[in-house]
CSV table of C-alpha atoms in Angstrom, one decimal:
chain,number,residue,atom,x,y,z
A,1,MET,CA,-12.4,6.6,5.7
A,2,ILE,CA,-12.1,3.6,3.5
A,3,THR,CA,-12.7,-0.1,3.9
A,4,LEU,CA,-10.8,-2.6,1.9
A,5,ARG,CA,-10.0,-6.3,1.8
A,6,LEU,CA,-6.3,-7.3,1.8
A,7,HIS,CA,-5.1,-10.8,1.1
A,8,ARG,CA,-3.9,-12.2,4.4
A,9,ASP,CA,-0.3,-12.2,3.3
A,10,ALA,CA,-0.5,-8.6,2.3
A,11,ARG,CA,-2.1,-7.7,5.6
A,12,ALA,CA,0.7,-9.5,7.6
A,13,LEU,CA,3.2,-7.5,5.6
A,14,LEU,CA,1.3,-4.4,6.3
A,15,ASP,CA,1.3,-5.2,10.1
A,16,GLU,CA,4.9,-5.9,10.1
A,17,VAL,CA,5.8,-2.5,8.4
A,18,ALA,CA,3.5,-0.9,10.9
A,19,GLU,CA,5.2,-2.5,13.8
A,20,ARG,CA,8.7,-1.7,12.6
A,21,THR,CA,7.9,1.9,11.7
A,22,ASP,CA,5.3,2.8,14.5
A,23,ARG,CA,3.2,4.3,11.6
A,24,PRO,CA,-0.6,4.0,11.3
A,25,LEU,CA,-1.9,1.6,8.7
A,26,GLY,CA,-3.7,4.3,6.7
A,27,TRP,CA,-0.4,6.4,6.6
A,28,ILE,CA,1.5,3.4,5.2
A,29,LEU,CA,-1.2,2.6,2.6
A,30,GLY,CA,-1.0,6.3,1.6
A,31,GLU,CA,2.7,6.2,1.1
A,32,ALA,CA,2.2,3.0,-0.9
A,33,THR,CA,-0.3,4.9,-3.0
A,34,ILE,CA,2.1,7.9,-3.5
A,35,THR,CA,4.8,5.3,-4.5
A,36,ALA,CA,2.5,3.8,-7.1
A,37,MET,CA,1.6,7.3,-8.4
A,38,VAL,CA,5.4,8.0,-8.9
A,39,ASP,CA,5.7,4.6,-10.8
A,40,VAL,CA,2.5,5.5,-12.9
A,41,ALA,CA,3.9,9.0,-13.7
A,42,GLY,CA,7.1,7.6,-14.7
A,43,ALA,CA,5.4,5.1,-17.3
A,44,ALA,CA,5.9,6.0,-20.9
A,45,ASP,CA,2.2,5.9,-22.0
A,46,ILE,CA,-1.2,5.2,-20.5
A,47,GLU,CA,-0.9,1.5,-21.2
A,48,ALA,CA,2.4,1.3,-19.3
A,49,ALA,CA,0.8,3.2,-16.5
A,50,ARG,CA,-2.1,0.8,-16.3
A,51,ALA,CA,0.4,-2.0,-16.3
A,52,VAL,CA,1.7,-0.7,-13.0
A,53,LEU,CA,-1.3,-1.5,-11.0
A,54,ALA,CA,-3.4,-3.8,-13.1
A,55,PRO,CA,-1.7,-7.0,-11.8
A,56,HIS,CA,-3.0,-6.2,-8.2
A,57,LEU,CA,-6.6,-5.2,-9.0
A,58,PRO,CA,-8.5,-8.2,-9.1
A,59,SER,CA,-10.3,-8.8,-5.9
A,60,PRO,CA,-8.5,-11.5,-3.8
A,61,ASP,CA,-10.3,-14.7,-2.9
A,62,LYS,CA,-12.6,-13.8,-0.1
A,63,THR,CA,-11.6,-16.9,1.9
A,64,HIS,CA,-8.0,-15.5,2.3
A,65,THR,CA,-8.8,-11.9,3.0
A,66,SER,CA,-8.7,-9.6,5.9
A,67,ARG,CA,-11.2,-6.7,6.0
A,68,MET,CA,-9.9,-3.5,7.4
A,69,THR,CA,-11.1,0.1,7.7
A,70,THR,CA,-8.6,3.0,7.9
A,71,THR,CA,-8.3,6.7,7.1
A,72,LEU,CA,-6.0,8.2,4.5
A,73,SER,CA,-4.5,11.5,4.9
A,74,LYS,CA,-5.8,14.3,2.7
A,75,HIS,CA,-2.8,14.5,0.4
A,76,CYS,CA,-3.1,10.7,-0.1
A,77,GLU,CA,-6.8,11.1,-1.0
A,78,SER,CA,-5.6,13.6,-3.7
A,79,VAL,CA,-3.1,11.1,-5.0
A,80,VAL,CA,-5.9,8.4,-5.3
A,81,GLY,CA,-7.9,10.9,-7.1
A,82,LEU,CA,-5.2,11.4,-9.6
A,83,LEU,CA,-4.7,7.7,-10.0
A,84,LEU,CA,-8.4,7.3,-10.6
A,85,THR,CA,-8.2,9.9,-13.3
A,86,HIS,CA,-5.0,8.7,-14.9
A,87,GLN,CA,-6.3,5.1,-15.1
A,88,GLY,CA,-9.2,6.3,-17.3
A,89,GLY,CA,-11.9,4.3,-15.6
A,90,GLY,CA,-10.0,1.2,-15.3
A,91,LEU,CA,-10.2,1.3,-11.6
A,92,ALA,CA,-13.5,1.5,-9.8
A,93,SER,CA,-12.9,2.6,-6.3
A,94,THR,CA,-10.6,4.2,-3.8
A,95,SER,CA,-10.2,0.8,-2.0
A,96,ALA,CA,-9.2,-0.8,-5.3
A,97,ILE,CA,-6.5,1.8,-5.8
A,98,VAL,CA,-5.2,1.4,-2.3
A,99,ARG,CA,-5.2,-2.4,-2.4
A,100,ALA,CA,-3.4,-2.3,-5.8
A,101,ALA,CA,-0.9,0.2,-4.7
A,102,TRP,CA,0.0,-1.8,-1.6
A,103,GLY,CA,0.1,-5.0,-3.7
A,104,HIS,CA,2.4,-3.2,-6.2
A,105,TRP,CA,4.8,-2.0,-3.4
A,106,ILE,CA,5.1,-5.4,-1.7
A,107,SER,CA,5.8,-7.0,-5.1
A,108,THR,CA,8.7,-4.6,-5.8
A,109,ALA,CA,10.2,-4.0,-2.3
A,110,THR,CA,10.9,-6.1,0.7
A,111,VAL,CA,9.5,-5.2,4.1
A,112,ASP,CA,13.0,-4.1,5.2
A,113,GLU,CA,13.1,-1.7,2.1
A,114,ILE,CA,9.7,-0.4,2.9
A,115,ALA,CA,10.5,0.2,6.5
A,116,GLU,CA,13.7,2.0,5.6
A,117,HIS,CA,11.8,4.2,3.2
A,118,LEU,CA,9.3,5.1,5.9
A,119,GLY,CA,11.9,5.4,8.7
A,120,VAL,CA,12.5,2.3,10.8
A,121,VAL,CA,11.8,2.8,14.4
A,122,ARG,CA,12.3,-0.8,15.7
A,123,PRO,CA,14.7,-3.1,14.1
A,124,ARG,CA,13.6,-6.8,13.7
A,125,ALA,CA,15.8,-7.7,16.6
A,126,GLN,CA,14.0,-5.5,19.0
A,127,ILE,CA,10.7,-6.9,17.7
A,128,ALA,CA,11.8,-10.5,18.2
A,129,MET,CA,12.9,-9.8,21.7
A,130,GLY,CA,9.7,-7.8,22.4
A,131,THR,CA,11.4,-4.6,23.5
A,132,GLY,CA,10.1,-1.2,22.8
A,133,ALA,CA,11.4,1.6,20.4
A,134,ALA,CA,14.9,2.7,20.7
């Protein structure tokens, strides 16, 4: 179980992805972490790896944050551990890793691309009309 603060815009995008994919928030954040791990692993050196997540690490302004508590699956916890090790102490906590991973993902992909990656359940048109899953 982790507790983290997400910027309201980041939380809104997370909620939109959750609504479109019918996936739990923790599962989506875990997938974001795995995606970040792939990007870190593909970096040429440790400095390039740090550059993947570093822009998303500063704690957001507390007046514009949403606090949430969620559970990551075991394999995602392992990925967080690998990221912590790979970053060489540059990242202080699991919540910082997960927040940075989600920030990285939404800065490199659209909600549609993320939903497609996760397996869209409800297209935007269904959500707008308030209808259920197909």
